[in-house]
């Protein structure tokens, strides 16, 4: 294509020898939702222009409004919009962007995209394509880690040839073993094997699943580690050879390989262990020629042994907990590193205080975490001391099924873990989302759980605990709030304004402090007349149902 208005960054080196950060002038943000907004905000703080892209489903999305410019990139399905790398590069060149930030998901860890961005003369705000490729193959990543002296789970670095070889190795490592897809991630193509008789069928099904999911049936074998925690180490590496670790994140609270709650630091990590895990992560990153922000995932067993699993070559969803306890803006650093700046610190900071993140998703925990859709009819965000909201929704946002159900992240920061939990409970109570089911109530129950409060968690904890968590009766306030939500929507429907579609039936478990909704409705409504009758209706409805 013909490239018009193409502007390159000056990339001048000022007298102090530091490349000028203004060598990034305009960033195309190749993502949506909360992370797109997070990147737009970092750009604004650094004086860099931002260009949002949006599908037809995201015309009114906050990231579109907050960016300096925005370009429509096609229909709602990601395959026809956010995943069209060739088109995104063409758009970047057309609008005179000098760089692309991929966020997480979508194209963030596609080697070919990182390469194509670079080949188009644009700056890729992420690690080199070669590092993405090296870490993309789990067996190649293991080979790198071993060479770097980073501990890995006992196992192979070559794909299994056949059942006989698998049997021989399983016997050598001892059952149980885990078969894993070399191209894997997210648990696909993974099989636990507890005895010799299961090896043949487990290998066949792991290979079949790997071929279907990744177009590559290579499967390797590891000793299965029982009941570990998932602890990951954040690293930042610049293009001048500096690489630092930024402490750990405890990510054990997950369901079906989807993290739900993360925190930093981890209860299970002592300063001495942090230093060793940090050094191991930095060694693995250096072996991969890593530059920019990245994360090494480890399993940490009950005896304090840690094993490298894989490296995520992107900014991660849960990066804010690290930002809060380390006092480092990771997304700003991604931009500054891509602009050629050197890190201004070369030793790891000590974590200060405690941070917890809850992922607010449009899923219904009471209904098998079924994705919920609808219009956000009412949104009230928590605030006050130590509260951060990284969100991609607002009043009126329509939540569909085209994208990931994560709507936002609620992150809190406090002096101690106990105070952080209390603060998270307080913030979750302030949060009101009416129109779609969300994970809010689920998070409140975890915060109240005695195992969670004691820090007694591992990667199996949540799935084992779910029946107990879900069996609880909803607190009275939730029932009252559901009544209020129903009343608010009924009132609006009655007035024939802002038709709410299917959200009336959806609004049921929208919950929060019932009194609060009623009181706030008065301040939020467009006219005094309407809002006073809202709160009146809501109050009567709550009294009737309570
Ligand atoms: C393991 C493991 C136990 N032993 N490897 C899951 C996805 C992929 N990232 C690696 N995974 C695991 N690898 C050995 N040798 C347990 C898991 C695992 C897991 C890891 C991290 C977070 C959640 C998990 C849930 C189930 C299994």
Coordinates of C-alpha atoms and ligand atoms in Angstrom, one line a residue:
X1 CA 0.0 0.0 0.0
X2 CA 1.0 3.6 -0.4
X3 CA 2.0 5.2 2.8
X4 CA 0.9 8.8 3.3
X5 CA 1.7 11.1 6.2
X6 CA 4.3 8.7 7.5
X7 CA 6.2 10.2 10.3
X8 CA 9.2 8.6 12.0
X9 CA 10.3 9.4 15.5
X10 CA 13.4 11.6 15.6
X11 CA 15.3 9.1 17.7
X12 CA 17.8 11.8 18.6
X13 CA 20.2 11.1 21.3
X14 CA 20.4 14.1 23.7
X15 CA 23.8 15.2 25.2
X16 CA 23.4 13.0 28.3
X17 CA 23.5 9.9 26.1
X18 CA 20.0 8.8 26.9
X19 CA 17.8 8.3 23.9
X20 CA 15.0 10.8 24.0
X21 CA 11.8 9.3 25.2
X22 CA 10.0 11.5 22.6
X23 CA 11.3 9.1 19.9
X24 CA 7.8 7.6 20.5
X25 CA 5.3 10.2 19.4
X26 CA 2.2 8.3 18.5
X27 CA 1.2 4.8 19.6
X28 CA -1.5 2.7 18.0
X29 CA -3.2 0.7 20.7
X30 CA -4.1 -2.7 19.1
X31 CA -6.5 -3.8 21.8
X32 CA -9.8 -3.0 23.6
X33 CA -11.3 -2.8 27.0
X34 CA -9.5 -2.0 30.2
X35 CA -6.0 -2.7 28.9
X36 CA -6.5 -0.3 25.9
X37 CA -7.6 2.4 28.3
X38 CA -4.6 1.6 30.6
X39 CA -2.2 2.1 27.7
X40 CA -3.9 5.3 26.5
X41 CA -3.5 6.7 30.1
X42 CA 0.2 5.8 30.2
X43 CA 0.7 7.5 26.8
X44 CA -1.1 10.6 28.0
X45 CA 1.1 10.8 31.1
X46 CA 4.2 10.5 29.0
X47 CA 3.1 13.1 26.4
X48 CA 2.7 10.5 23.7
X49 CA -0.3 10.6 21.3
X50 CA -2.5 7.5 21.3
X51 CA -4.6 6.0 18.5
X52 CA -7.4 3.6 19.5
X53 CA -8.8 1.0 17.2
X54 CA -12.3 -0.3 17.6
X55 CA -14.7 -2.8 16.2
X56 CA -18.4 -2.1 15.4
X57 CA -19.2 -3.4 18.8
X58 CA -16.9 -0.9 20.5
X59 CA -18.0 2.4 18.9
X60 CA -18.9 3.9 22.3
X61 CA -16.2 2.2 24.3
X62 CA -14.2 4.3 26.8
X63 CA -10.8 3.5 25.3
X64 CA -12.1 5.0 22.0
X65 CA -13.2 8.2 23.6
X66 CA -10.1 8.7 25.8
X67 CA -7.6 8.2 23.0
X68 CA -6.4 11.2 20.9
X69 CA -7.6 9.5 17.7
X70 CA -9.7 6.4 16.9
X71 CA -10.1 4.2 13.8
X72 CA -12.8 1.7 13.1
X73 CA -11.3 -1.6 12.1
X74 CA -14.3 -3.7 11.2
X75 CA -17.0 -6.0 12.5
X76 CA -17.4 -7.3 16.1
X77 CA -15.8 -10.7 15.7
X78 CA -12.2 -10.4 16.8
X79 CA -11.0 -12.4 13.7
X80 CA -12.4 -9.6 11.5
X81 CA -11.1 -6.7 13.7
X82 CA -8.6 -7.0 16.6
X83 CA -6.9 -10.0 15.2
X84 CA -6.2 -8.6 11.7
X85 CA -2.5 -7.8 12.1
X86 CA -1.9 -6.8 8.5
X87 CA -4.8 -4.3 8.6
X88 CA -3.7 -2.9 12.0
X89 CA -0.2 -2.2 10.6
X90 CA -1.7 -0.5 7.6
X91 CA -3.8 1.7 9.9
X92 CA -0.8 2.6 12.0
X93 CA 1.1 3.7 8.9
X94 CA -1.9 5.6 7.6
X95 CA -2.4 7.6 10.7
X96 CA 1.3 8.3 11.2
X97 CA 1.8 6.2 14.3
X98 CA 5.4 5.3 15.0
X99 CA 4.7 2.3 17.2
X100 CA 2.1 -0.4 18.2
X101 CA 1.3 -1.6 21.7
X102 CA -0.5 -4.9 21.6
X103 CA -1.7 -5.1 25.2
X104 CA -2.5 -8.7 26.2
X105 CA -4.4 -11.4 24.4
X106 CA -5.2 -10.9 20.7
X107 CA -1.9 -10.4 18.8
X108 CA 0.4 -9.8 21.8
X109 CA 2.3 -13.0 21.6
X110 CA 2.2 -13.7 17.9
X111 CA 5.8 -13.8 16.7
X112 CA 4.8 -13.1 13.1
X113 CA 3.0 -9.9 14.2
X114 CA 5.9 -8.6 16.2
X115 CA 8.1 -9.2 13.2
X116 CA 5.7 -7.6 10.7
X117 CA 5.4 -4.5 12.9
X118 CA 9.2 -4.2 13.0
X119 CA 9.5 -4.9 9.2
X120 CA 7.0 -2.1 8.6
X121 CA 9.4 0.3 10.2
X122 CA 7.3 0.6 13.4
X123 CA 8.4 0.2 17.0
X124 CA 7.0 -2.9 18.6
X125 CA 6.1 -2.1 22.3
X126 CA 7.0 -5.6 23.5
X127 CA 9.8 -8.1 23.4
X128 CA 11.8 -9.0 20.3
X129 CA 10.0 -11.5 17.9
X130 CA 12.8 -13.9 18.6
X131 CA 12.1 -13.9 22.4
X132 CA 8.4 -14.4 21.8
X133 CA 9.3 -17.4 19.6
X134 CA 11.8 -18.8 22.0
X135 CA 9.3 -18.7 24.9
X136 CA 6.3 -19.7 22.7
X137 CA 7.5 -23.3 22.5
X138 CA 7.4 -24.7 26.0
X139 CA 10.2 -27.2 25.2
X140 CA 12.4 -24.5 23.8
X141 CA 11.7 -22.4 26.9
X142 CA 12.7 -25.3 29.2
X143 CA 15.9 -25.7 27.2
X144 CA 16.7 -22.0 27.6
X145 CA 15.9 -22.1 31.4
X146 CA 18.1 -25.2 31.9
X147 CA 21.0 -23.4 30.1
X148 CA 20.4 -20.4 32.3
X149 CA 20.5 -22.5 35.5
X150 CA 16.8 -21.7 36.2
X151 CA 15.2 -24.7 38.0
X152 CA 12.6 -26.6 35.9
X153 CA 10.3 -29.5 36.7
X154 CA 12.1 -32.8 36.1
X155 CA 11.1 -33.8 32.6
X156 CA 12.1 -33.8 28.9
X157 CA 12.9 -31.0 26.4
X158 CA 12.2 -33.2 23.4
X159 CA 8.7 -34.3 22.2
X160 CA 7.8 -37.9 23.1
X161 CA 8.2 -40.4 20.1
X162 CA 5.8 -43.1 21.3
X163 CA 4.1 -44.9 24.1
X164 CA 7.2 -47.0 24.9
X165 CA 9.3 -43.9 25.4
X166 CA 6.6 -42.2 27.5
X167 CA 6.4 -45.3 29.7
X168 CA 10.1 -45.5 30.2
X169 CA 10.4 -41.8 31.2
X170 CA 7.3 -42.0 33.4
X171 CA 8.8 -44.9 35.3
X172 CA 12.1 -43.0 35.6
X173 CA 10.5 -39.8 37.0
X174 CA 7.9 -41.7 39.0
X175 CA 4.1 -41.4 38.7
X176 CA 2.2 -39.2 38.6
X177 CA 3.5 -37.5 35.5
X178 CA 2.0 -34.8 33.3
X179 CA 1.9 -34.9 29.5
X180 CA 2.1 -31.4 28.0
X181 CA 1.7 -29.9 24.5
X182 CA 5.0 -28.2 23.5
X183 CA 3.0 -25.5 21.8
X184 CA 0.7 -25.4 24.8
X185 CA -0.5 -22.9 27.3
X186 CA -3.7 -22.6 29.3
X187 CA -3.8 -26.3 30.1
X188 CA -4.7 -27.4 26.6
X189 CA -3.2 -30.7 25.5
X190 CA -2.3 -31.5 29.2
X191 CA -3.0 -34.9 30.8
X192 CA -2.2 -36.2 34.3
X193 CA -1.1 -39.8 34.2
X194 CA -1.2 -41.7 37.5
X195 CA -0.3 -45.2 36.4
X196 CA 1.4 -47.1 33.6
X197 CA -1.9 -48.5 32.2
X198 CA -3.0 -44.9 31.4
X199 CA 0.0 -43.8 29.4
X200 CA -1.0 -45.0 26.0
X201 CA -4.5 -43.4 25.9
X202 CA -3.3 -40.3 27.7
X203 CA -0.6 -39.7 25.1
X204 CA -2.9 -40.3 22.2
X205 CA -5.5 -37.8 23.6
X206 CA -3.0 -35.2 24.5
X207 CA -1.5 -35.4 21.0
X208 CA -4.9 -35.2 19.4
X209 CA -5.9 -32.2 21.5
X210 CA -2.6 -30.4 20.8
X211 CA -2.9 -31.0 17.1
X212 CA -6.5 -29.6 17.1
X213 CA -5.6 -26.6 19.3
X214 CA -2.2 -25.6 18.0
X215 CA -1.7 -27.5 14.7
X216 CA 1.3 -29.2 16.4
X217 CA 1.0 -32.6 18.1
X218 CA 4.4 -32.4 19.9
X219 CA 3.9 -33.6 23.6
X220 CA 6.6 -33.8 26.3
X221 CA 6.6 -35.2 29.8
X222 CA 7.1 -33.8 33.3
X223 CA 6.9 -35.0 36.8
X224 CA 3.5 -33.9 38.1
X225 CA 3.9 -31.5 41.1
X226 CA 1.0 -32.0 43.5
X227 CA -0.7 -29.1 45.2
X228 CA 1.7 -26.3 44.4
X229 CA 1.1 -22.5 44.3
X230 CA 1.4 -20.5 41.1
X231 CA 3.8 -17.7 41.8
X232 CA 5.1 -15.6 39.0
X233 CA 8.0 -13.1 38.8
X234 CA 7.7 -9.8 37.0
X235 CA 10.8 -8.6 35.1
X236 CA 11.7 -5.5 33.2
X237 CA 14.6 -5.5 30.7
X238 CA 15.9 -2.6 28.7
X239 CA 17.8 -2.5 25.4
X240 CA 21.0 -1.6 27.2
X241 CA 21.4 -5.0 28.9
X242 CA 19.8 -4.1 32.2
X243 CA 17.2 -6.6 33.6
X244 CA 15.6 -6.4 37.0
X245 CA 13.0 -8.5 38.8
X246 CA 10.1 -6.8 40.4
X247 CA 8.9 -9.3 43.0
X248 CA 6.2 -11.9 42.7
X249 CA 2.5 -12.3 42.2
X250 CA 0.6 -15.0 43.9
X251 CA -1.9 -16.3 41.3
X252 CA -3.0 -19.6 42.7
X253 CA -6.7 -18.6 42.9
X254 CA -7.8 -19.7 39.5
X255 CA -10.6 -21.7 37.9
X256 CA -10.1 -23.7 34.7
X257 CA -6.8 -21.9 34.1
X258 CA -8.5 -18.5 34.4
X259 CA -7.1 -16.5 37.3
X260 CA -9.7 -14.8 39.5
X261 CA -7.7 -13.1 42.3
X262 CA -4.1 -12.2 42.4
X263 CA -1.9 -10.5 45.0
X264 CA 1.5 -9.2 45.7
X265 CA 3.6 -10.1 47.6
X266 CA 2.8 -13.8 48.2
X267 CA 2.3 -15.1 51.7
X268 CA 4.6 -18.1 50.7
X269 CA 7.6 -16.0 49.6
X270 CA 10.3 -14.9 52.1
X271 CA 12.8 -12.1 51.2
X272 CA 15.4 -14.8 50.6
X273 CA 13.1 -16.9 48.3
X274 CA 12.1 -13.7 46.5
X275 CA 15.7 -13.0 45.7
X276 CA 16.4 -16.5 44.5
X277 CA 13.2 -16.6 42.3
X278 CA 14.0 -13.1 41.0
X279 CA 17.5 -14.2 40.0
X280 CA 16.2 -17.3 38.3
X281 CA 13.6 -15.3 36.3
X282 CA 16.2 -12.7 35.3
X283 CA 18.6 -15.5 34.2
X284 CA 15.8 -17.0 32.0
X285 CA 14.9 -13.6 30.5
X286 CA 18.5 -12.9 29.7
X287 CA 19.0 -16.3 28.1
X288 CA 16.1 -15.4 25.8
X289 CA 17.5 -12.0 24.8
X290 CA 14.5 -10.5 26.5
X291 CA 13.7 -6.8 26.3
X292 CA 10.6 -5.0 27.8
X293 CA 8.1 -6.3 30.4
X294 CA 7.7 -10.0 30.9
X295 CA 6.7 -12.6 33.5
X296 CA 8.2 -16.0 34.5
X297 CA 5.7 -18.4 35.8
X298 CA 6.8 -20.8 38.6
X299 CA 5.2 -23.6 40.6
X300 CA 6.2 -23.3 44.2
X301 CA 5.7 -26.5 46.3
X302 CA 5.0 -26.8 50.0
X303 CA 8.7 -27.4 50.7
X304 CA 9.7 -24.1 49.1
X305 CA 11.1 -25.6 45.9
X306 CA 10.3 -23.6 42.8
X307 CA 10.2 -24.7 39.2
X308 CA 10.1 -22.6 36.0
X309 CA 7.0 -23.3 33.9
X310 CA 7.0 -20.7 31.1
X311 CA 7.5 -17.1 30.3
X312 CA 4.7 -14.7 29.3
X313 CA 6.0 -12.3 26.8
X314 CA 3.5 -9.5 27.3
X315 CA 2.1 -7.1 29.9
X316 CA -0.3 -9.2 32.1
X317 CA -3.8 -8.6 33.3
X318 CA -2.6 -8.7 36.9
X319 CA 0.3 -6.2 36.5
X320 CA -1.3 -3.5 38.8
X321 CA -0.6 -5.5 42.0
X322 CA 3.1 -5.3 41.2
X323 CA 2.8 -1.6 40.3
X324 CA 1.2 -0.8 43.7
X325 CA 3.7 -2.6 45.9
X326 CA 6.8 -1.8 43.9
X327 CA 5.9 1.8 43.1
X328 CA 6.7 1.3 39.4
X329 CA 4.5 2.1 36.4
X330 CA 5.0 -1.0 34.2
X331 CA 3.1 0.3 31.2
X332 CA 5.0 3.6 31.2
X333 CA 8.2 1.5 31.4
X334 CA 7.1 -0.6 28.4
X335 CA 6.8 2.6 26.4
X336 CA 10.1 4.1 27.7
X337 CA 12.0 0.9 27.1
X338 CA 10.6 0.7 23.6
X339 CA 11.7 4.3 23.1
X340 CA 15.3 3.2 24.0
X341 CA 15.5 4.5 27.5
X342 CA 17.6 2.8 30.1
X343 CA 16.0 1.6 33.4
X344 CA 16.7 4.2 36.1
X345 CA 17.0 1.4 38.7
X346 CA 19.1 -1.7 38.4
X347 CA 18.4 -3.5 41.7
X348 CA 15.0 -4.9 42.7
X349 CA 12.9 -2.7 44.9
X350 CA 11.5 -4.3 48.1
X351 CA 7.7 -4.7 48.1
X352 CA 5.9 -2.2 50.3
X353 CA 2.5 -3.0 51.7
X354 CA 0.0 -5.5 50.1
X355 CA -2.0 -5.3 46.9
X356 CA -4.9 -7.6 45.9
X357 CA -6.7 -7.7 42.5
X358 CA -10.2 -9.1 41.8
X359 CA -11.2 -9.7 38.2
X360 CA -14.7 -8.4 37.7
X361 CA -16.2 -10.6 35.0
X362 CA -19.6 -10.7 33.4
X363 CA -20.0 -14.3 34.5
X364 CA -22.7 -15.8 36.8
X365 CA -20.9 -17.8 39.5
X366 CA -24.3 -19.2 40.6
X367 CA -24.8 -20.6 37.2
X368 CA -21.5 -22.4 36.4
X369 CA -19.8 -19.1 35.6
X370 CA -22.0 -18.8 32.5
X371 CA -21.2 -15.6 30.5
X372 CA -23.9 -13.0 31.1
X373 CA -24.8 -10.4 28.5
X374 CA -26.8 -7.2 28.5
X375 CA -26.5 -3.4 29.0
X376 CA -24.8 -1.9 32.0
X377 CA -27.9 0.0 33.2
X378 CA -26.3 1.3 36.4
X379 CA -22.6 1.5 37.4
X380 CA -21.3 2.8 40.6
X381 CA -17.5 2.6 41.1
X382 CA -15.8 2.2 44.5
X383 CA -13.2 4.8 45.4
X384 CA -11.5 6.2 48.5
X385 CA -8.2 5.3 50.1
X386 CA -6.1 2.6 48.4
X387 CA -8.7 1.7 45.7
X388 CA -7.9 1.5 42.0
X389 CA -10.3 0.6 39.2
X390 CA -8.9 -0.5 35.9
X391 CA -12.1 -0.8 33.8
X392 CA -13.3 -0.8 30.3
X393 CA -17.0 -0.3 31.0
X394 CA -19.3 2.6 31.9
X395 CA -23.0 3.3 32.2
X396 CA -24.7 2.2 29.0
X397 CA -21.9 -0.2 27.9
X398 CA -23.2 -3.3 26.1
X399 CA -21.7 -6.5 27.1
X400 CA -21.9 -9.2 24.4
X401 CA -20.2 -12.5 23.7
X402 CA -17.6 -11.3 21.1
X403 CA -14.9 -10.8 23.7
X404 CA -13.5 -11.9 27.0
X405 CA -15.9 -11.5 29.9
X406 CA -13.4 -9.6 32.0
X407 CA -15.1 -6.1 32.4
X408 CA -12.6 -4.6 34.9
X409 CA -10.2 -5.1 37.7
X410 CA -10.7 -3.9 41.2
X411 CA -7.3 -3.5 42.9
X412 CA -6.7 -2.4 46.5
X413 CA -3.5 -1.4 48.3
X414 CA -3.0 -1.3 52.1
X415 CA -0.3 -1.6 54.7
X416 CA -0.8 -5.3 55.5
X417 CA -2.6 -8.3 53.9
X418 CA -5.3 -8.2 56.5
X419 CA -6.0 -4.6 55.9
X420 CA -6.0 -5.1 52.1
X421 CA -8.6 -7.9 52.5
X422 CA -10.8 -5.6 54.6
X423 CA -10.4 -2.8 52.1
X424 CA -11.3 -5.1 49.2
X425 CA -14.5 -6.1 51.0
X426 CA -15.3 -2.5 51.6
X427 CA -14.6 -1.6 47.9
X428 CA -16.6 -4.6 46.6
X429 CA -19.6 -3.5 48.7
X430 CA -19.4 0.0 47.2
X431 CA -19.4 -1.5 43.7
X432 CA -22.7 -1.6 42.0
X433 CA -23.2 -3.1 38.5
X434 CA -26.8 -3.5 37.3
X435 CA -27.6 -5.1 33.9
X436 CA -25.3 -8.1 33.8
X437 CA -24.4 -10.8 36.3
X438 CA -20.9 -10.4 37.6
X439 CA -18.3 -12.0 39.8
X440 CA -18.7 -9.4 42.5
X441 CA -20.6 -11.5 45.0
X442 CA -18.2 -14.4 44.4
X443 CA -15.2 -12.2 45.3
X444 CA -17.0 -11.0 48.5
X445 CA -17.3 -14.7 49.6
X446 CA -13.7 -15.4 48.9
X447 CA -12.6 -12.4 50.9
X448 CA -14.7 -13.8 53.9
X449 CA -13.3 -17.3 53.5
X450 CA -11.2 -18.5 56.4
X451 CA -8.7 -20.5 54.2
X452 CA -8.3 -17.4 52.0
X453 CA -7.8 -15.1 54.9
X454 CA -5.2 -17.4 56.4
X455 CA -3.4 -17.6 53.0
X456 CA -4.0 -21.4 52.8
X457 CA -4.3 -21.7 49.0
X458 CA -2.8 -23.6 46.2
X459 CA -3.7 -24.0 42.5
X460 CA -6.5 -26.6 43.4
X461 CA -8.0 -24.6 46.2
X462 CA -10.6 -22.6 44.4
X463 CA -12.1 -25.5 42.5
X464 CA -12.2 -27.6 45.6
X465 CA -13.8 -24.8 47.6
X466 CA -16.4 -23.7 45.0
X467 CA -19.2 -25.9 46.2
X468 CA -18.9 -24.5 49.7
X469 CA -18.5 -20.9 48.4
X470 CA -21.6 -21.2 46.2
X471 CA -23.8 -23.0 48.7
X472 CA -23.9 -19.9 50.9
X473 CA -27.1 -17.9 51.1
X474 CA -26.8 -14.5 49.5
X475 CA -26.4 -11.8 52.2
X476 CA -29.6 -9.8 52.9
X477 CA -28.1 -6.8 51.3
X478 CA -27.8 -8.6 48.0
X479 CA -31.4 -9.6 48.0
X480 CA -32.4 -6.0 48.9
X481 CA -30.2 -4.7 46.1
X482 CA -31.7 -7.1 43.6
X483 CA -35.1 -5.8 44.5
X484 CA -33.9 -2.2 44.1
X485 CA -32.3 -3.0 40.8
X486 CA -35.5 -4.6 39.5
X487 CA -37.5 -1.5 40.8
X488 CA -35.2 0.9 39.0
X489 CA -35.5 -0.9 35.8
X490 CA -39.2 -1.4 36.0
X491 CA -39.6 2.3 36.6
X492 CA -37.5 3.1 33.6
X493 CA -39.4 0.7 31.4
X494 CA -42.7 2.0 32.6
X495 CA -41.7 5.5 31.5
X496 CA -40.8 4.1 28.1
X497 CA -37.3 5.5 28.3
X498 CA -34.0 3.7 27.6
X499 CA -35.4 0.3 26.8
X500 CA -33.3 -2.2 28.6
X501 CA -33.8 -5.3 26.5
X502 CA -33.1 -8.5 28.4
X503 CA -31.5 -6.9 31.4
X504 CA -34.5 -6.9 33.6
X505 CA -34.3 -10.6 34.0
X506 CA -30.5 -10.3 34.3
X507 CA -30.5 -7.7 36.9
X508 CA -31.5 -10.1 39.7
X509 CA -28.3 -10.6 41.6
X510 CA -26.9 -7.2 40.9
X511 CA -25.9 -6.4 44.4
X512 CA -24.6 -3.9 46.8
X513 CA -25.5 -1.9 49.8
X514 CA -29.2 -1.4 49.2
X515 CA -29.5 1.8 51.1
X516 CA -26.6 3.2 49.0
X517 CA -28.4 2.6 45.7
X518 CA -31.5 4.3 46.9
X519 CA -29.6 7.3 48.3
X520 CA -27.4 7.6 45.2
X521 CA -30.2 7.3 42.7
X522 CA -31.3 10.8 43.7
X523 CA -28.0 12.4 42.7
X524 CA -27.6 10.3 39.6
X525 CA -30.9 10.8 37.8
X526 CA -31.3 13.3 35.1
X527 CA -34.2 15.2 36.6
X528 CA -35.1 15.7 40.3
X529 CA -38.6 14.5 39.6
X530 CA -37.6 11.2 38.1
X531 CA -34.8 10.4 40.5
X532 CA -36.8 11.0 43.6
X533 CA -39.5 8.6 42.3
X534 CA -36.7 6.1 41.5
X535 CA -35.4 6.1 45.1
X536 CA -39.0 6.1 46.4
X537 CA -39.9 3.0 44.3
X538 CA -36.6 1.3 45.2
X539 CA -37.1 1.9 48.9
X540 CA -40.7 0.5 48.8
X541 CA -39.5 -2.4 46.7
X542 CA -36.7 -3.2 49.2
X543 CA -39.1 -3.0 52.2
X544 CA -41.6 -5.2 50.4
X545 CA -39.0 -7.9 49.6
X546 CA -36.9 -7.6 52.7
Ligands
LIG1 C1 2.1 -28.3 36.0 C2 1.4 -28.6 37.1 C3 1.9 -29.6 38.0 N1 3.1 -30.2 37.6 N2 3.3 -28.9 35.7 C4 -1.2 -25.5 33.9 C5 -1.1 -24.7 32.7 C6 0.4 -24.5 32.3 N3 0.7 -23.2 32.4 C7 1.1 -25.4 33.3 N4 0.2 -25.9 34.3 C8 0.5 -26.7 35.3 N5 1.7 -27.4 35.1 C9 3.7 -29.9 36.5 N6 4.9 -30.5 36.2 C10 0.2 -27.9 37.3 C11 -0.2 -27.0 36.4 C12 -1.5 -26.4 36.7 C13 -1.6 -25.0 37.0 C14 -0.4 -24.2 37.0 C15 -0.5 -22.9 37.3 C16 -1.8 -22.3 37.6 C17 -2.9 -23.1 37.6 C18 -2.8 -24.5 37.3 C19 -3.9 -25.3 37.4 C20 -3.9 -26.6 37.1 C21 -2.6 -27.1 36.7

